[in-house]
């Protein structure tokens, strides 16, 4: 049984004070939630203070990015050990905004994911196609390349420290959510890739989140799909009430197609 995971990506928003207020509201609001894992990813400058607020609560801390080296002459970068030191248990890598604006490749994402795993943290690895790729019939090829590239040299034992997030680029911050059927089709495909590389047990255990304009109004339908195990939420994670409502999504059974 995969435990649902709802993660909030705060992107480049919020001062330290605003981050702390939001985090405080969430830890208070969600202190009774045990059936779903909750993760929030503030900006780097807020991590230390938000980490103190999250310590010992049901809300876990994530960074939005990291560098692959532990220390050294890498101006402007932040390492996994330093992120662990301020309380991070998870790190997001491969977000489409990093691929698009910072030229991150599957290889670089893989190197970072391995650094995260080496230090005992969980990597939330994002994959997803652009609208152009989907429309030109490259969807599955793009997803396979990104998933295989990101998981290169990650052993079966290490897969318990990996969460995948399928985020169609055309659905991020656009208000356009993939339909639950469209999302499920790709999630099932990704699980098939995991089955091929790691076998049935690991494929069945690995959580695959959906991301792209998730809101309180569409989370239940998405979560009713067999292979959708949670969500990576951008915009709606900046409002405590919306994020809390997403975490407390109503469990529904998928209606049988007629
Ligand atoms: C994201 O940033 O990962 C994301 C899915 O954003 P949004 O929910 O705003 O589409």
CSV table of C-alpha atoms and ligand atoms in Angstrom, one decimal:
chain,number,residue,atom,x,y,z
A,1,UNK,CA,0.0,0.0,0.0
A,2,UNK,CA,1.5,3.3,-1.1
A,3,UNK,CA,1.1,6.2,1.4
A,4,UNK,CA,-0.2,9.3,-0.4
A,5,UNK,CA,2.1,12.3,-0.4
A,6,UNK,CA,1.1,15.9,-1.0
A,7,UNK,CA,4.0,18.3,-1.5
A,8,UNK,CA,3.8,22.0,-1.8
A,9,UNK,CA,6.4,23.8,-4.1
A,10,UNK,CA,6.5,27.4,-3.0
A,11,UNK,CA,8.8,28.4,-5.8
A,12,UNK,CA,10.3,31.9,-5.7
A,13,UNK,CA,7.6,33.3,-3.3
A,14,UNK,CA,7.5,34.5,0.3
A,15,UNK,CA,9.8,36.3,2.7
A,16,UNK,CA,11.1,34.5,5.7
A,17,UNK,CA,8.2,36.0,7.8
A,18,UNK,CA,5.6,35.1,5.2
A,19,UNK,CA,7.0,31.6,4.9
A,20,UNK,CA,6.9,31.1,8.7
A,21,UNK,CA,3.3,32.3,8.9
A,22,UNK,CA,2.3,29.9,6.2
A,23,UNK,CA,4.2,27.0,7.7
A,24,UNK,CA,2.8,27.8,11.2
A,25,UNK,CA,-0.8,27.7,9.8
A,26,UNK,CA,-0.1,24.4,8.1
A,27,UNK,CA,1.5,22.6,11.0
A,28,UNK,CA,-1.4,23.7,13.2
A,29,UNK,CA,-4.1,22.9,10.7
A,30,UNK,CA,-2.7,19.5,9.7
A,31,UNK,CA,-1.4,18.2,13.0
A,32,UNK,CA,-3.8,15.3,13.0
A,33,UNK,CA,-3.0,14.0,9.5
A,34,UNK,CA,-1.3,10.7,9.6
A,35,UNK,CA,-2.7,8.9,6.6
A,36,UNK,CA,-1.0,11.3,4.1
A,37,UNK,CA,2.6,12.5,4.0
A,38,UNK,CA,2.9,16.3,3.8
A,39,UNK,CA,5.9,18.1,2.5
A,40,UNK,CA,6.5,21.8,1.9
A,41,UNK,CA,9.3,23.4,-0.1
A,42,UNK,CA,10.0,27.0,0.7
A,43,UNK,CA,12.7,29.2,-0.9
A,44,UNK,CA,16.3,28.5,0.4
A,45,UNK,CA,16.3,31.6,2.6
A,46,UNK,CA,13.3,30.4,4.6
A,47,UNK,CA,14.4,26.8,5.0
A,48,UNK,CA,16.1,27.1,8.3
A,49,UNK,CA,13.3,29.0,10.1
A,50,UNK,CA,10.5,26.9,8.5
A,51,UNK,CA,12.5,23.8,9.5
A,52,UNK,CA,12.3,24.7,13.1
A,53,UNK,CA,8.5,25.2,12.8
A,54,UNK,CA,8.1,21.8,11.1
A,55,UNK,CA,10.4,19.9,13.5
A,56,UNK,CA,8.3,17.2,15.3
A,57,UNK,CA,5.1,17.9,13.3
A,58,UNK,CA,3.3,16.1,10.5
A,59,UNK,CA,4.8,18.5,8.0
A,60,UNK,CA,8.2,17.7,6.4
A,61,UNK,CA,10.6,20.0,4.8
A,62,UNK,CA,11.9,20.0,1.2
A,63,UNK,CA,14.3,22.1,-0.8
A,64,UNK,CA,13.5,23.0,-4.4
A,65,UNK,CA,16.9,22.2,-5.7
A,66,UNK,CA,20.4,21.3,-4.6
A,67,UNK,CA,23.9,20.9,-5.9
A,68,UNK,CA,25.5,17.5,-6.4
A,69,UNK,CA,28.8,18.2,-4.6
A,70,UNK,CA,29.0,18.2,-0.8
A,71,UNK,CA,31.3,21.3,-0.6
A,72,UNK,CA,33.9,23.2,-2.4
A,73,UNK,CA,34.3,26.1,-4.8
A,74,UNK,CA,30.8,26.1,-6.3
A,75,UNK,CA,29.7,29.7,-5.8
A,76,UNK,CA,26.0,30.2,-5.3
A,77,UNK,CA,25.2,26.5,-4.8
A,78,UNK,CA,23.7,24.7,-1.8
A,79,UNK,CA,24.7,21.1,-1.0
A,80,UNK,CA,22.6,18.2,0.3
A,81,UNK,CA,24.4,18.0,3.7
A,82,UNK,CA,23.7,21.7,4.3
A,83,UNK,CA,20.0,21.2,3.4
A,84,UNK,CA,19.8,18.2,5.7
A,85,UNK,CA,21.4,20.4,8.4
A,86,UNK,CA,18.4,22.8,8.3
A,87,UNK,CA,15.9,20.0,8.5
A,88,UNK,CA,15.2,18.9,4.9
A,89,UNK,CA,14.1,15.3,4.4
A,90,UNK,CA,13.2,15.7,0.7
A,91,UNK,CA,14.7,17.6,-2.2
A,92,UNK,CA,12.9,18.3,-5.5
A,93,UNK,CA,15.0,17.8,-8.6
A,94,UNK,CA,14.3,18.1,-12.3
A,95,UNK,CA,11.5,20.6,-12.1
A,96,UNK,CA,10.6,21.7,-15.6
A,97,UNK,CA,11.4,25.3,-14.7
A,98,UNK,CA,14.9,24.2,-13.9
A,99,UNK,CA,15.1,22.2,-17.1
A,100,UNK,CA,13.7,25.1,-19.1
A,101,UNK,CA,15.5,28.1,-17.6
A,102,UNK,CA,18.7,26.6,-16.2
A,103,UNK,CA,19.4,24.0,-18.9
A,104,UNK,CA,19.3,21.1,-16.5
A,105,UNK,CA,19.8,17.7,-18.3
A,106,UNK,CA,18.7,14.3,-17.3
A,107,UNK,CA,22.3,13.4,-16.5
A,108,UNK,CA,22.7,16.4,-14.1
A,109,UNK,CA,19.3,15.6,-12.5
A,110,UNK,CA,20.5,12.0,-12.0
A,111,UNK,CA,23.8,13.1,-10.4
A,112,UNK,CA,21.8,15.3,-8.0
A,113,UNK,CA,19.3,12.5,-7.2
A,114,UNK,CA,22.2,10.2,-6.4
A,115,UNK,CA,23.7,12.8,-4.0
A,116,UNK,CA,20.4,13.2,-2.3
A,117,UNK,CA,20.1,9.4,-1.8
A,118,UNK,CA,23.7,9.1,-0.7
A,119,UNK,CA,22.9,11.4,2.2
A,120,UNK,CA,19.8,9.6,3.2
A,121,UNK,CA,17.2,12.0,1.9
A,122,UNK,CA,14.4,11.4,-0.5
A,123,UNK,CA,14.6,12.8,-4.1
A,124,UNK,CA,11.3,14.0,-5.6
A,125,UNK,CA,12.2,13.7,-9.3
A,126,UNK,CA,10.0,15.6,-11.8
A,127,UNK,CA,9.4,14.5,-15.4
A,128,UNK,CA,7.0,15.8,-17.9
A,129,UNK,CA,6.4,16.7,-21.6
A,130,UNK,CA,5.8,20.0,-23.3
A,131,UNK,CA,2.6,20.6,-25.2
A,132,UNK,CA,4.6,20.5,-28.5
A,133,UNK,CA,6.1,17.1,-27.5
A,134,UNK,CA,2.6,15.7,-26.6
A,135,UNK,CA,1.1,17.0,-29.8
A,136,UNK,CA,3.8,15.6,-32.0
A,137,UNK,CA,3.4,12.1,-30.5
A,138,UNK,CA,6.6,12.1,-28.5
A,139,UNK,CA,4.9,11.9,-25.1
A,140,UNK,CA,6.0,8.4,-24.1
A,141,UNK,CA,9.4,8.6,-25.6
A,142,UNK,CA,10.1,11.9,-23.7
A,143,UNK,CA,8.9,10.4,-20.4
A,144,UNK,CA,10.9,7.2,-20.9
A,145,UNK,CA,14.1,9.1,-21.6
A,146,UNK,CA,13.6,11.4,-18.6
A,147,UNK,CA,12.7,8.6,-16.2
A,148,UNK,CA,15.5,6.3,-17.3
A,149,UNK,CA,18.0,9.1,-17.3
A,150,UNK,CA,17.0,10.3,-13.9
A,151,UNK,CA,17.2,6.8,-12.4
A,152,UNK,CA,20.6,5.8,-14.0
A,153,UNK,CA,22.7,3.8,-11.5
A,154,UNK,CA,20.0,4.1,-8.7
A,155,UNK,CA,19.8,0.6,-7.2
A,156,UNK,CA,16.6,-1.3,-6.3
A,157,UNK,CA,17.5,-0.8,-2.6
A,158,UNK,CA,17.7,3.0,-3.1
A,159,UNK,CA,14.3,3.2,-4.8
A,160,UNK,CA,12.6,3.6,-1.4
A,161,UNK,CA,14.3,7.1,-1.4
A,162,UNK,CA,12.8,8.1,-4.7
A,163,UNK,CA,9.4,9.7,-5.4
A,164,UNK,CA,8.6,10.5,-9.0
A,165,UNK,CA,6.4,13.4,-10.1
A,166,UNK,CA,4.7,13.5,-13.4
A,167,UNK,CA,4.2,17.2,-14.3
A,168,UNK,CA,3.1,17.9,-17.9
A,169,UNK,CA,4.8,21.3,-18.6
A,170,UNK,CA,1.6,22.6,-20.3
A,171,UNK,CA,-0.3,22.2,-17.0
A,172,UNK,CA,2.1,23.9,-14.7
A,173,UNK,CA,0.9,27.3,-13.5
A,174,UNK,CA,-1.5,27.5,-16.5
A,175,UNK,CA,-4.8,26.5,-14.8
A,176,UNK,CA,-5.0,23.6,-17.3
A,177,UNK,CA,-5.0,20.3,-15.4
A,178,UNK,CA,-4.5,17.1,-17.3
A,179,UNK,CA,-7.7,15.1,-17.0
A,180,UNK,CA,-7.5,12.3,-14.5
A,181,UNK,CA,-7.5,9.9,-17.4
A,182,UNK,CA,-4.7,11.7,-19.2
A,183,UNK,CA,-2.6,11.7,-16.0
A,184,UNK,CA,-3.4,8.1,-15.2
A,185,UNK,CA,-2.3,7.0,-18.7
A,186,UNK,CA,1.2,8.5,-18.1
A,187,UNK,CA,1.4,7.3,-14.4
A,188,UNK,CA,0.6,3.8,-15.5
A,189,UNK,CA,3.2,4.0,-18.2
A,190,UNK,CA,5.8,5.2,-15.7
A,191,UNK,CA,5.0,2.4,-13.4
A,192,UNK,CA,5.5,0.0,-16.3
A,193,UNK,CA,8.9,1.5,-16.9
A,194,UNK,CA,9.7,0.9,-13.2
A,195,UNK,CA,8.5,-2.7,-13.5
A,196,UNK,CA,10.8,-3.2,-16.5
A,197,UNK,CA,13.8,-1.8,-14.7
A,198,UNK,CA,13.2,-2.9,-11.1
A,199,UNK,CA,10.6,-5.6,-11.1
A,200,UNK,CA,7.0,-5.8,-9.8
A,201,UNK,CA,7.6,-5.2,-6.1
A,202,UNK,CA,9.5,-1.9,-6.5
A,203,UNK,CA,7.2,-0.7,-9.2
A,204,UNK,CA,4.2,-1.3,-6.9
A,205,UNK,CA,6.0,0.5,-4.0
A,206,UNK,CA,7.2,3.7,-5.7
A,207,UNK,CA,5.0,6.7,-5.4
A,208,UNK,CA,4.2,8.7,-8.5
A,209,UNK,CA,2.8,12.2,-7.8
A,210,UNK,CA,0.9,14.3,-10.3
A,211,UNK,CA,1.6,18.0,-10.7
A,212,UNK,CA,0.0,20.7,-12.8
A,213,UNK,CA,-2.7,23.1,-11.6
A,214,UNK,CA,-3.8,20.8,-8.7
A,215,UNK,CA,-6.5,22.5,-6.6
A,216,UNK,CA,-9.0,21.5,-3.9
A,217,UNK,CA,-11.5,21.0,-6.7
A,218,UNK,CA,-9.6,18.4,-8.8
A,219,UNK,CA,-7.5,16.5,-6.3
A,220,UNK,CA,-10.1,13.9,-5.4
A,221,UNK,CA,-10.7,12.9,-9.0
A,222,UNK,CA,-6.9,12.6,-9.6
A,223,UNK,CA,-6.4,10.6,-6.4
A,224,UNK,CA,-9.1,8.1,-7.4
A,225,UNK,CA,-6.8,6.9,-10.2
A,226,UNK,CA,-4.9,3.7,-9.5
A,227,UNK,CA,-1.4,5.0,-10.2
A,228,UNK,CA,-1.7,8.5,-8.8
A,229,UNK,CA,-0.2,8.5,-5.3
A,230,UNK,CA,-0.2,12.2,-4.5
A,231,UNK,CA,0.4,15.7,-5.8
A,232,UNK,CA,3.1,18.2,-6.3
A,233,UNK,CA,1.3,21.5,-5.9
A,234,UNK,CA,2.6,24.9,-6.9
A,235,UNK,CA,0.2,27.9,-6.8
A,236,UNK,CA,-2.4,26.4,-4.5
A,237,UNK,CA,0.3,25.5,-1.9
A,238,UNK,CA,0.8,29.2,-1.2
A,239,UNK,CA,-2.7,29.5,0.5
A,240,UNK,CA,-2.9,27.6,3.7
A,241,UNK,CA,-6.6,26.8,3.3
A,242,UNK,CA,-6.2,25.5,-0.2
A,243,UNK,CA,-3.2,23.4,0.6
A,244,UNK,CA,-4.9,22.0,3.7
A,245,UNK,CA,-8.0,21.1,1.6
A,246,UNK,CA,-5.8,19.3,-0.9
A,247,UNK,CA,-4.1,17.3,1.8
A,248,UNK,CA,-7.6,16.4,3.2
A,249,UNK,CA,-8.9,15.5,-0.2
A,250,UNK,CA,-12.0,13.3,-0.2
A,251,UNK,CA,-11.3,9.7,-1.0
A,252,UNK,CA,-13.6,8.6,-3.8
A,253,UNK,CA,-13.8,5.5,-5.9
A,254,UNK,CA,-13.3,6.0,-9.6
A,255,UNK,CA,-16.7,5.8,-11.3
A,256,UNK,CA,-16.8,2.9,-13.7
A,257,UNK,CA,-16.8,4.0,-17.3
A,258,UNK,CA,-20.1,3.4,-19.0
B,1,LIG,C1,4.7,23.0,-9.8
B,1,LIG,O1,5.3,24.1,-9.7
B,1,LIG,O2,5.3,22.0,-9.6
B,1,LIG,C2,3.3,23.1,-10.1
B,1,LIG,C3,2.7,21.9,-10.4
B,1,LIG,O3,2.7,24.3,-10.2
B,1,LIG,P1,1.1,24.6,-10.3
B,1,LIG,O4,0.4,23.7,-9.3
B,1,LIG,O5,1.0,26.1,-10.0
B,1,LIG,O6,0.7,24.3,-11.7
